[in-house]
């Protein structure tokens, strides 16, 4: 016992502290098991890191801004350093935002970094989810993680909305007024929800303080929990990887978390922070001093929401202003219908992994990613959704598009209405044809090799291009994907001639499966016999 104590006294102080902590928390054994965890290296995996680092930047700058912002709608007369606004009555929220911009050291830069980081955060999440979608990274066992990522995206959108509503300037007030109109369009409950949200008639005297609590405490707290859960599941399930030699569903080829991955991740964090800071220093965003304080009887010219909310506004702008009378009440269908379409579209995105799993009947775990070209229908759906989003974004800014391109706003609105139905269908068909063309090109490369650019003249005078055979690694990459076969109902009459009853859901599943994985949805991979016949003969010049 005395020998052990003497040894501990001779150990460095840091080692004694580490031993003390490990004896109570078990940190060493946990770190030893996980700090050498392998992560694959591919540029597309950095998209999720950009979202994570942007969120950290938002939290850091948000904490700084809360030290100087006053979330109050009490009216004051501005006497700050910005001369054009002196003597104007405004809310304390707007006045404190002006103070942050012009009187707090570094305040304007921090405001700009906070806002730009929010825009980049949501953009990175959207692109990251598209990468996950197009490569099939949402399949078992990652369906729950897809839901976590989806909720982070939706909560990020509403956190951004509550955030840019806080300064109480004319632009943000117009956006809040737009939201209040959408809430009021909901039958029966709309009026009660509006009164609850604003504490009475719009705009009331409390909505800035209420939005502040939601923006600073409620939504970030939920997002923090979802983010931690998301990262834990990424760590637990191990990272997905693209197909390649030596890569299977049972291993991960890459670099260890410590020290390689952590060093690269740390450098990438500062790179993201630096780029956002440069953008914030040279590109002004949300100059509230040029807009003035919010007044319910005024609307700022060219009022547009941030890009991620343009989808919802575009739905309402493109929708005809229909109204009906029902049971003595006027229903504003021109607002209510888009308000219902918006969450329905989001719900389909959220449950898509479960829909595809049901169609394929595939219950296996997948850790190898798909190439988008090899799943043309899924890729087509993704591009169709993005096309839909862009069309509605144009509809949400139809006034600005009309001004900049000298077009009729009615023509743009009608274009959006027609393209809302036609655009996604065309995008799906074109994307599917491109994917099939790329599959066909891959098949030709497997059988005939890569074009070398070297022209050779044969003895009989014919000119041909010499093809170089692909390496084994390239051949594996182009042929390792699985081609699903459509699910079939099977015989409806058994061996005794008794007709069995086929359930409606089985018929639906078989029909969807045929449409999803039928013969027109893929180009068959070359067989081993075809490959040997061509490569062994005179197929390669």
Coordinates of C-alpha atoms in Angstrom, one line a residue:
X1 CA 0.0 0.0 0.0
X2 CA 2.8 2.4 0.9
X3 CA 4.6 1.5 -2.4
X4 CA 1.6 2.4 -4.4
X5 CA 1.2 5.7 -2.6
X6 CA 4.8 6.5 -3.1
X7 CA 4.5 5.7 -6.9
X8 CA 1.5 8.0 -7.2
X9 CA 3.3 10.8 -5.4
X10 CA 6.2 10.5 -7.9
X11 CA 3.9 10.6 -11.0
X12 CA 3.4 14.0 -12.7
X13 CA 0.5 16.1 -11.5
X14 CA -1.4 15.8 -14.8
X15 CA -1.1 12.0 -14.7
X16 CA -2.4 11.9 -11.1
X17 CA -5.4 14.1 -12.1
X18 CA -6.1 11.8 -15.1
X19 CA -5.9 8.7 -12.9
X20 CA -8.3 10.3 -10.4
X21 CA -10.8 11.2 -13.1
X22 CA -10.6 7.8 -14.8
X23 CA -11.2 6.0 -11.6
X24 CA -14.5 7.8 -11.2
X25 CA -15.6 8.4 -14.8
X26 CA -14.0 5.6 -16.8
X27 CA -12.8 8.1 -19.4
X28 CA -9.6 6.2 -20.4
X29 CA -11.4 2.9 -21.3
X30 CA -14.1 4.8 -23.2
X31 CA -11.5 6.9 -25.1
X32 CA -9.3 3.9 -25.8
X33 CA -12.2 2.1 -27.4
X34 CA -13.5 5.0 -29.5
X35 CA -10.7 7.5 -30.2
X36 CA -9.2 5.3 -32.9
X37 CA -12.5 4.9 -34.7
X38 CA -12.1 5.0 -38.5
X39 CA -13.8 7.6 -40.6
X40 CA -13.8 7.5 -44.5
X41 CA -12.4 10.4 -46.4
X42 CA -14.6 11.9 -49.2
X43 CA -15.3 15.6 -50.0
X44 CA -19.1 15.1 -49.8
X45 CA -18.8 14.1 -46.1
X46 CA -17.6 17.7 -45.4
X47 CA -21.1 19.1 -46.1
X48 CA -22.3 17.9 -42.7
X49 CA -19.2 19.3 -41.0
X50 CA -20.0 22.8 -42.6
X51 CA -23.5 22.6 -41.0
X52 CA -22.0 21.6 -37.6
X53 CA -19.4 24.3 -37.6
X54 CA -21.9 27.0 -38.8
X55 CA -24.1 26.0 -35.8
X56 CA -21.2 26.4 -33.4
X57 CA -20.5 29.9 -34.9
X58 CA -24.2 30.8 -34.5
X59 CA -24.1 29.8 -30.8
X60 CA -20.9 31.7 -30.2
X61 CA -22.0 34.9 -31.9
X62 CA -25.6 34.6 -30.5
X63 CA -24.2 34.6 -26.9
X64 CA -22.4 37.8 -27.7
X65 CA -25.4 39.5 -29.2
X66 CA -27.7 38.6 -26.2
X67 CA -25.4 40.7 -23.9
X68 CA -26.5 43.9 -25.7
X69 CA -30.0 43.2 -27.2
X70 CA -33.1 44.3 -25.3
X71 CA -36.1 42.1 -26.4
X72 CA -38.7 44.7 -25.5
X73 CA -41.3 46.6 -27.6
X74 CA -41.5 49.5 -25.2
X75 CA -41.2 52.7 -27.2
X76 CA -38.2 55.0 -26.8
X77 CA -36.9 58.0 -28.7
X78 CA -33.6 57.1 -30.4
X79 CA -30.6 59.3 -29.4
X80 CA -27.8 57.1 -30.6
X81 CA -24.9 57.9 -32.9
X82 CA -26.7 57.1 -36.2
X83 CA -27.8 60.6 -37.1
X84 CA -30.6 59.8 -39.6
X85 CA -32.5 58.0 -37.0
X86 CA -32.1 60.5 -34.1
X87 CA -35.4 61.7 -32.6
X88 CA -37.5 58.9 -34.1
X89 CA -39.7 56.8 -31.9
X90 CA -39.0 53.1 -32.0
X91 CA -39.0 50.0 -29.9
X92 CA -36.2 49.1 -27.5
X93 CA -35.5 46.1 -29.7
X94 CA -34.9 48.2 -32.7
X95 CA -32.9 50.8 -30.8
X96 CA -30.7 48.2 -29.2
X97 CA -30.0 46.6 -32.6
X98 CA -28.9 50.0 -33.9
X99 CA -26.7 50.3 -30.8
X100 CA -25.1 46.9 -31.5
X101 CA -24.5 47.9 -35.1
X102 CA -23.0 51.4 -34.5
X103 CA -21.9 51.7 -30.8
X104 CA -20.8 48.2 -29.7
X105 CA -17.2 47.3 -30.6
X106 CA -17.4 44.7 -33.3
X107 CA -21.2 44.5 -33.0
X108 CA -22.0 45.0 -36.7
X109 CA -19.5 42.3 -37.7
X110 CA -20.9 39.9 -35.1
X111 CA -24.4 40.6 -36.3
X112 CA -23.4 39.9 -39.9
X113 CA -21.5 36.7 -39.0
X114 CA -24.5 35.5 -37.0
X115 CA -26.9 36.1 -39.9
X116 CA -24.6 34.7 -42.6
X117 CA -23.7 31.7 -40.5
X118 CA -27.5 31.0 -40.1
X119 CA -28.0 31.1 -43.9
X120 CA -25.0 28.9 -44.5
X121 CA -26.1 26.5 -41.7
X122 CA -29.5 25.9 -43.4
X123 CA -28.0 25.7 -46.8
X124 CA -25.3 23.2 -45.6
X125 CA -28.0 21.1 -43.9
X126 CA -30.1 21.0 -47.1
X127 CA -27.2 20.0 -49.3
X128 CA -26.1 17.5 -46.7
X129 CA -29.5 15.9 -46.7
X130 CA -29.5 15.8 -50.5
X131 CA -26.2 14.0 -50.4
X132 CA -27.7 11.5 -48.0
X133 CA -30.8 11.2 -50.1
X134 CA -29.1 10.7 -53.5
X135 CA -26.6 8.2 -52.2
X136 CA -29.1 6.2 -50.1
X137 CA -27.4 6.8 -46.8
X138 CA -30.8 6.9 -45.1
X139 CA -31.4 3.2 -45.4
X140 CA -31.3 0.8 -42.5
X141 CA -30.1 1.4 -39.8
X142 CA -30.1 5.2 -40.3
X143 CA -33.8 5.9 -40.8
X144 CA -34.0 7.5 -37.3
X145 CA -31.0 9.6 -38.0
X146 CA -32.6 10.9 -41.2
X147 CA -35.6 12.0 -39.1
X148 CA -33.2 13.8 -36.7
X149 CA -31.6 15.6 -39.6
X150 CA -34.9 16.5 -41.1
X151 CA -36.1 17.9 -37.8
X152 CA -32.9 19.9 -37.5
X153 CA -33.6 21.4 -40.9
X154 CA -37.2 22.3 -40.1
X155 CA -36.3 23.7 -36.7
X156 CA -33.4 25.6 -38.2
X157 CA -35.8 27.3 -40.6
X158 CA -38.1 28.4 -37.8
X159 CA -35.2 29.5 -35.6
X160 CA -34.0 31.6 -38.5
X161 CA -37.5 33.1 -38.9
X162 CA -37.8 34.0 -35.2
X163 CA -34.2 35.4 -35.3
X164 CA -34.6 37.9 -38.2
X165 CA -37.9 39.0 -36.6
X166 CA -36.3 40.2 -33.4
X167 CA -34.9 43.6 -34.6
X168 CA -38.4 44.8 -35.1
X169 CA -37.5 46.6 -38.3
X170 CA -39.8 47.2 -41.2
X171 CA -38.7 44.1 -43.2
X172 CA -38.9 41.6 -40.3
X173 CA -42.3 43.2 -39.2
X174 CA -43.6 42.6 -42.7
X175 CA -42.6 39.0 -42.5
X176 CA -44.3 38.5 -39.1
X177 CA -47.4 40.2 -40.6
X178 CA -47.3 37.6 -43.4
X179 CA -47.0 34.8 -40.9
X180 CA -49.9 36.2 -38.9
X181 CA -52.1 36.2 -42.0
X182 CA -51.2 32.6 -42.7
X183 CA -52.1 31.6 -39.1
X184 CA -55.5 33.5 -39.3
X185 CA -56.4 31.5 -42.5
X186 CA -56.7 28.3 -40.4
X187 CA -60.4 27.6 -39.8
X188 CA -61.7 27.8 -36.2
X189 CA -58.3 27.7 -34.4
X190 CA -56.5 30.4 -36.4
X191 CA -57.8 33.4 -34.4
X192 CA -57.0 31.7 -31.1
X193 CA -53.5 30.8 -32.2
X194 CA -52.8 34.4 -33.3
X195 CA -54.0 35.8 -30.0
X196 CA -52.0 33.3 -28.1
X197 CA -48.8 34.0 -30.2
X198 CA -49.0 37.8 -30.1
X199 CA -50.8 38.3 -26.8
X200 CA -53.8 40.0 -28.4
X201 CA -54.3 41.8 -31.6
X202 CA -51.4 42.0 -34.0
X203 CA -48.7 43.2 -33.4
X204 CA -49.4 43.4 -29.7
X205 CA -46.7 44.4 -27.2
X206 CA -45.1 41.1 -26.5
X207 CA -44.2 39.3 -29.7
X208 CA -40.5 40.3 -29.7
X209 CA -40.0 39.0 -26.1
X210 CA -41.9 35.8 -27.0
X211 CA -39.9 35.3 -30.2
X212 CA -36.7 36.0 -28.2
X213 CA -37.5 33.2 -25.7
X214 CA -38.3 30.8 -28.6
X215 CA -35.2 31.9 -30.6
X216 CA -32.7 31.9 -27.7
X217 CA -33.9 29.1 -25.4
X218 CA -36.6 26.7 -26.8
X219 CA -35.5 26.0 -30.4
X220 CA -31.7 26.0 -29.9
X221 CA -32.2 23.7 -26.9
X222 CA -34.2 21.2 -28.9
X223 CA -31.7 21.5 -31.8
X224 CA -28.8 20.9 -29.5
X225 CA -30.4 17.7 -28.2
X226 CA -31.1 16.5 -31.8
X227 CA -27.6 17.4 -32.9
X228 CA -26.0 15.4 -30.1
X229 CA -28.3 12.4 -30.8
X230 CA -27.5 12.7 -34.5
X231 CA -23.8 12.6 -33.9
X232 CA -24.1 9.8 -31.4
X233 CA -25.9 7.7 -34.0
X234 CA -23.3 8.5 -36.7
X235 CA -20.7 7.3 -34.2
X236 CA -22.6 4.2 -33.2
X237 CA -23.7 3.1 -36.7
X238 CA -20.2 3.8 -38.2
X239 CA -19.9 6.1 -41.2
X240 CA -21.1 5.2 -44.6
X241 CA -18.6 4.9 -47.5
X242 CA -18.6 4.7 -51.2
X243 CA -17.9 1.4 -52.9
X244 CA -14.3 0.5 -53.6
X245 CA -11.8 -2.3 -53.3
X246 CA -11.7 -3.6 -49.7
X247 CA -14.8 -1.8 -48.7
X248 CA -17.7 -3.9 -47.5
X249 CA -20.7 -3.5 -45.2
X250 CA -18.6 -5.0 -42.4
X251 CA -15.7 -2.5 -42.4
X252 CA -14.7 1.1 -42.8
X253 CA -11.7 2.2 -44.8
X254 CA -10.4 5.6 -43.8
X255 CA -8.3 7.4 -41.2
X256 CA -8.6 7.3 -37.4
X257 CA -10.5 9.9 -35.4
X258 CA -7.3 10.8 -33.4
X259 CA -5.0 12.3 -34.4
X260 CA -5.6 12.6 -38.2
X261 CA -9.4 13.2 -38.5
X262 CA -9.5 15.6 -35.5
X263 CA -6.6 17.6 -36.9
X264 CA -8.3 18.0 -40.3
X265 CA -11.6 18.8 -38.7
X266 CA -10.1 21.5 -36.5
X267 CA -8.4 23.1 -39.4
X268 CA -11.6 22.9 -41.4
X269 CA -13.6 24.6 -38.6
X270 CA -11.3 27.6 -38.7
X271 CA -11.5 27.6 -42.5
X272 CA -15.3 27.8 -42.3
X273 CA -15.2 30.4 -39.6
X274 CA -12.7 32.5 -41.7
X275 CA -14.7 32.3 -44.9
X276 CA -17.9 33.3 -43.1
X277 CA -16.1 36.2 -41.4
X278 CA -14.7 37.4 -44.8
X279 CA -18.2 37.2 -46.3
X280 CA -19.7 39.1 -43.3
X281 CA -17.0 41.8 -43.5
X282 CA -17.5 42.6 -47.2
X283 CA -21.2 41.7 -47.9
X284 CA -23.8 43.6 -46.0
X285 CA -26.9 41.7 -44.9
X286 CA -30.1 43.0 -43.3
X287 CA -29.2 46.7 -43.0
X288 CA -32.0 47.6 -40.6
X289 CA -31.0 51.3 -40.5
X290 CA -32.0 51.6 -44.1
X291 CA -35.4 50.2 -43.5
X292 CA -36.6 52.0 -40.3
X293 CA -38.6 50.6 -37.4
X294 CA -41.7 48.5 -38.0
X295 CA -45.1 50.2 -38.3
X296 CA -48.2 48.2 -39.0
X297 CA -49.4 50.7 -41.6
X298 CA -46.3 50.4 -43.7
X299 CA -44.7 47.7 -45.9
X300 CA -41.1 47.8 -47.1
X301 CA -40.6 47.7 -50.8
X302 CA -39.4 44.4 -52.2
X303 CA -40.0 42.6 -48.9
X304 CA -38.6 39.1 -49.2
X305 CA -37.9 36.4 -46.6
X306 CA -34.6 34.6 -46.3
X307 CA -34.2 32.1 -49.0
X308 CA -35.2 29.1 -46.9
X309 CA -38.7 30.5 -46.3
X310 CA -39.2 31.5 -49.9
X311 CA -40.7 28.1 -50.5
X312 CA -43.7 28.8 -48.3
X313 CA -44.2 32.3 -49.5
X314 CA -44.1 31.1 -53.1
X315 CA -46.9 28.7 -52.5
X316 CA -49.1 31.5 -51.2
X317 CA -48.2 33.9 -54.0
X318 CA -48.8 31.3 -56.7
X319 CA -52.1 30.2 -55.3
X320 CA -55.2 32.0 -56.7
X321 CA -57.0 34.1 -54.1
X322 CA -59.9 31.7 -53.6
X323 CA -62.5 32.3 -50.9
X324 CA -65.6 30.4 -49.9
X325 CA -68.3 30.9 -47.4
X326 CA -69.0 27.9 -45.1
X327 CA -71.5 27.9 -42.2
X328 CA -71.4 31.7 -42.1
X329 CA -67.6 31.8 -42.1
X330 CA -65.3 33.0 -44.8
X331 CA -62.5 30.5 -45.6
X332 CA -59.4 32.0 -47.3
X333 CA -58.4 29.0 -49.4
X334 CA -55.8 31.0 -51.2
X335 CA -53.8 31.0 -48.0
X336 CA -55.1 27.9 -46.2
X337 CA -54.4 25.4 -49.0
X338 CA -50.7 26.3 -49.4
X339 CA -50.5 26.2 -45.6
X340 CA -51.6 22.6 -45.7
X341 CA -49.4 21.7 -48.8
X342 CA -46.3 22.9 -47.1
X343 CA -46.2 20.5 -44.2
X344 CA -47.5 17.6 -46.4
X345 CA -44.5 18.0 -48.7
X346 CA -42.2 18.1 -45.7
X347 CA -43.9 15.0 -44.2
X348 CA -43.3 13.0 -47.4
X349 CA -39.6 14.0 -47.2
X350 CA -39.4 12.9 -43.6
X351 CA -40.9 9.4 -44.1
X352 CA -39.3 8.7 -47.5
X353 CA -36.8 6.1 -46.1
X354 CA -39.7 4.1 -44.7
X355 CA -41.6 4.3 -48.1
X356 CA -38.6 3.0 -50.1
X357 CA -37.9 0.3 -47.5
X358 CA -41.5 -0.9 -47.8
X359 CA -41.4 -0.8 -51.7
X360 CA -38.2 -2.8 -51.9
X361 CA -38.9 -5.1 -48.9
X362 CA -35.2 -4.7 -48.1
X363 CA -34.6 -5.1 -44.4
X364 CA -30.8 -5.5 -44.6
X365 CA -28.3 -3.0 -43.2
X366 CA -26.5 -0.8 -45.7
X367 CA -23.2 0.9 -45.1
X368 CA -22.1 1.2 -48.8
X369 CA -23.5 4.2 -50.6
X370 CA -25.2 4.2 -54.0
X371 CA -24.0 6.1 -57.0
X372 CA -27.1 8.4 -57.9
X373 CA -27.0 7.2 -61.5
X374 CA -27.6 3.6 -60.4
X375 CA -30.9 4.5 -58.7
X376 CA -32.5 6.7 -61.4
X377 CA -36.0 6.9 -59.9
X378 CA -34.8 8.0 -56.5
X379 CA -32.4 10.5 -58.1
X380 CA -35.3 11.7 -60.3
X381 CA -37.5 12.3 -57.3
X382 CA -34.8 14.3 -55.6
X383 CA -34.2 16.5 -58.6
X384 CA -38.0 17.0 -59.1
X385 CA -38.3 18.2 -55.5
X386 CA -35.4 20.7 -56.0
X387 CA -37.0 21.9 -59.2
X388 CA -40.3 22.4 -57.2
X389 CA -38.4 24.4 -54.6
X390 CA -36.7 26.6 -57.2
X391 CA -40.0 27.3 -59.0
X392 CA -41.7 28.3 -55.7
X393 CA -38.6 30.4 -54.8
X394 CA -39.2 32.3 -58.1
X395 CA -42.9 32.7 -57.2
X396 CA -42.0 34.0 -53.8
X397 CA -39.9 36.8 -55.4
X398 CA -42.1 37.4 -58.4
X399 CA -42.1 41.2 -57.8
X400 CA -38.3 41.4 -57.7
X401 CA -38.0 39.1 -60.7
X402 CA -40.5 41.3 -62.6
X403 CA -38.5 44.4 -61.8
X404 CA -35.0 43.1 -62.6
X405 CA -36.0 41.3 -65.8
X406 CA -38.6 43.9 -67.0
X407 CA -41.4 41.3 -67.1
X408 CA -45.0 41.2 -66.2
X409 CA -45.6 40.0 -62.6
X410 CA -48.8 38.3 -63.8
X411 CA -46.8 36.3 -66.4
X412 CA -44.3 35.2 -63.8
X413 CA -47.1 34.2 -61.5
X414 CA -48.8 32.1 -64.2
X415 CA -45.5 30.6 -65.1
X416 CA -45.1 29.5 -61.5
X417 CA -48.6 28.0 -61.4
X418 CA -48.1 26.0 -64.6
X419 CA -44.5 25.0 -63.7
X420 CA -45.6 23.9 -60.2
X421 CA -47.3 20.9 -61.9
X422 CA -45.2 20.5 -65.1
X423 CA -41.7 21.3 -63.9
X424 CA -41.1 18.4 -61.5
X425 CA -42.5 15.9 -64.0
X426 CA -40.1 17.2 -66.7
X427 CA -37.2 17.2 -64.2
X428 CA -37.9 13.6 -63.2
X429 CA -38.1 12.4 -66.8
X430 CA -34.9 14.2 -67.9
X431 CA -33.0 13.2 -64.8
X432 CA -34.0 9.5 -65.3
X433 CA -32.9 9.6 -68.9
X434 CA -29.5 11.1 -67.9
X435 CA -29.0 8.4 -65.2
X436 CA -29.8 5.7 -67.7
X437 CA -27.4 7.3 -70.2
X438 CA -24.6 7.3 -67.6
X439 CA -25.3 3.7 -66.7
X440 CA -25.0 2.8 -70.4
X441 CA -21.7 4.7 -70.6
X442 CA -20.5 2.7 -67.6
X443 CA -21.4 -0.5 -69.2
X444 CA -19.5 0.4 -72.4
X445 CA -16.4 1.4 -70.3
X446 CA -16.5 -2.0 -68.5
X447 CA -16.7 -3.9 -71.8
X448 CA -14.5 -1.8 -74.0
X449 CA -12.3 0.1 -71.6
X450 CA -11.4 3.8 -71.4
X451 CA -10.9 5.9 -74.6
X452 CA -7.2 6.7 -74.8
X453 CA -7.4 9.4 -77.5
X454 CA -4.8 7.5 -79.6
X455 CA -5.9 6.8 -83.2
X456 CA -4.5 3.8 -85.0
X457 CA -4.7 2.9 -88.6
X458 CA -5.4 -0.8 -89.3
X459 CA -3.7 -2.6 -92.3
X460 CA -6.9 -2.4 -94.3
X461 CA -7.1 1.3 -93.9
X462 CA -9.6 1.6 -91.1
X463 CA -8.9 4.2 -88.3
X464 CA -9.8 3.1 -84.8
X465 CA -9.3 4.5 -81.3
X466 CA -7.3 2.4 -78.9
X467 CA -9.1 1.7 -75.7
X468 CA -7.3 1.1 -72.4
X469 CA -8.7 -1.6 -70.1
X470 CA -9.9 -0.5 -66.7
X471 CA -8.1 -1.4 -63.6
X472 CA -9.6 -3.9 -61.2
X473 CA -10.4 -1.1 -58.7
X474 CA -12.4 0.8 -61.4
X475 CA -14.1 -2.4 -62.6
X476 CA -15.2 -3.1 -59.0
X477 CA -16.5 0.4 -58.5
X478 CA -18.6 0.2 -61.7
X479 CA -20.0 -3.3 -61.0
X480 CA -20.4 -3.6 -57.3
X481 CA -23.8 -2.0 -57.0
X482 CA -26.9 -4.2 -56.6
X483 CA -29.8 -4.1 -59.1
X484 CA -33.1 -4.7 -57.3
X485 CA -35.7 -6.9 -58.9
X486 CA -39.3 -5.8 -58.6
X487 CA -41.4 -7.5 -55.9
X488 CA -44.0 -9.8 -57.3
X489 CA -47.4 -11.0 -56.0
X490 CA -46.7 -14.5 -57.1
X491 CA -49.3 -17.0 -58.3
X492 CA -52.8 -16.3 -57.2
X493 CA -53.9 -19.9 -57.5
X494 CA -52.2 -22.6 -55.5
X495 CA -51.4 -26.2 -56.6
X496 CA -54.9 -27.3 -55.6
X497 CA -56.6 -24.7 -57.8
X498 CA -57.7 -22.6 -54.9
X499 CA -57.5 -18.9 -55.5
X500 CA -55.9 -17.0 -52.7
X501 CA -56.9 -13.5 -51.8
X502 CA -54.4 -10.8 -52.5
X503 CA -54.5 -7.8 -50.2
X504 CA -54.7 -4.3 -51.7
X505 CA -51.5 -3.2 -50.0
X506 CA -49.6 -6.2 -51.7
X507 CA -51.0 -5.2 -55.1
X508 CA -50.0 -1.5 -54.5
X509 CA -46.5 -2.6 -53.3
X510 CA -46.0 -4.8 -56.3
X511 CA -47.1 -2.0 -58.7
X512 CA -44.8 0.6 -57.0
X513 CA -41.9 -1.9 -57.0
X514 CA -42.3 -2.5 -60.7
X515 CA -42.4 1.2 -61.4
X516 CA -39.4 1.7 -59.2
X517 CA -37.2 -1.2 -60.2
X518 CA -38.7 -2.4 -63.5
X519 CA -36.6 -3.2 -66.6
X520 CA -36.8 0.4 -67.8
X521 CA -35.2 1.7 -64.6
X522 CA -31.8 0.3 -65.1
X523 CA -29.3 -0.9 -67.7
X524 CA -28.2 -4.5 -66.9
X525 CA -24.6 -4.8 -65.8
X526 CA -22.4 -6.8 -68.1
X527 CA -22.2 -10.5 -67.3
X528 CA -18.8 -12.2 -66.7
X529 CA -19.3 -14.1 -70.0
X530 CA -19.8 -10.9 -71.9
X531 CA -16.8 -9.3 -70.4
X532 CA -14.5 -12.3 -71.1
X533 CA -15.8 -12.6 -74.7
X534 CA -15.0 -9.0 -75.5
X535 CA -11.8 -8.6 -73.6
X536 CA -10.5 -12.0 -74.6
X537 CA -11.2 -11.4 -78.3
X538 CA -10.7 -8.4 -80.5
X539 CA -13.0 -6.1 -78.6
X540 CA -10.1 -3.8 -77.5
X541 CA -8.1 -2.2 -80.2

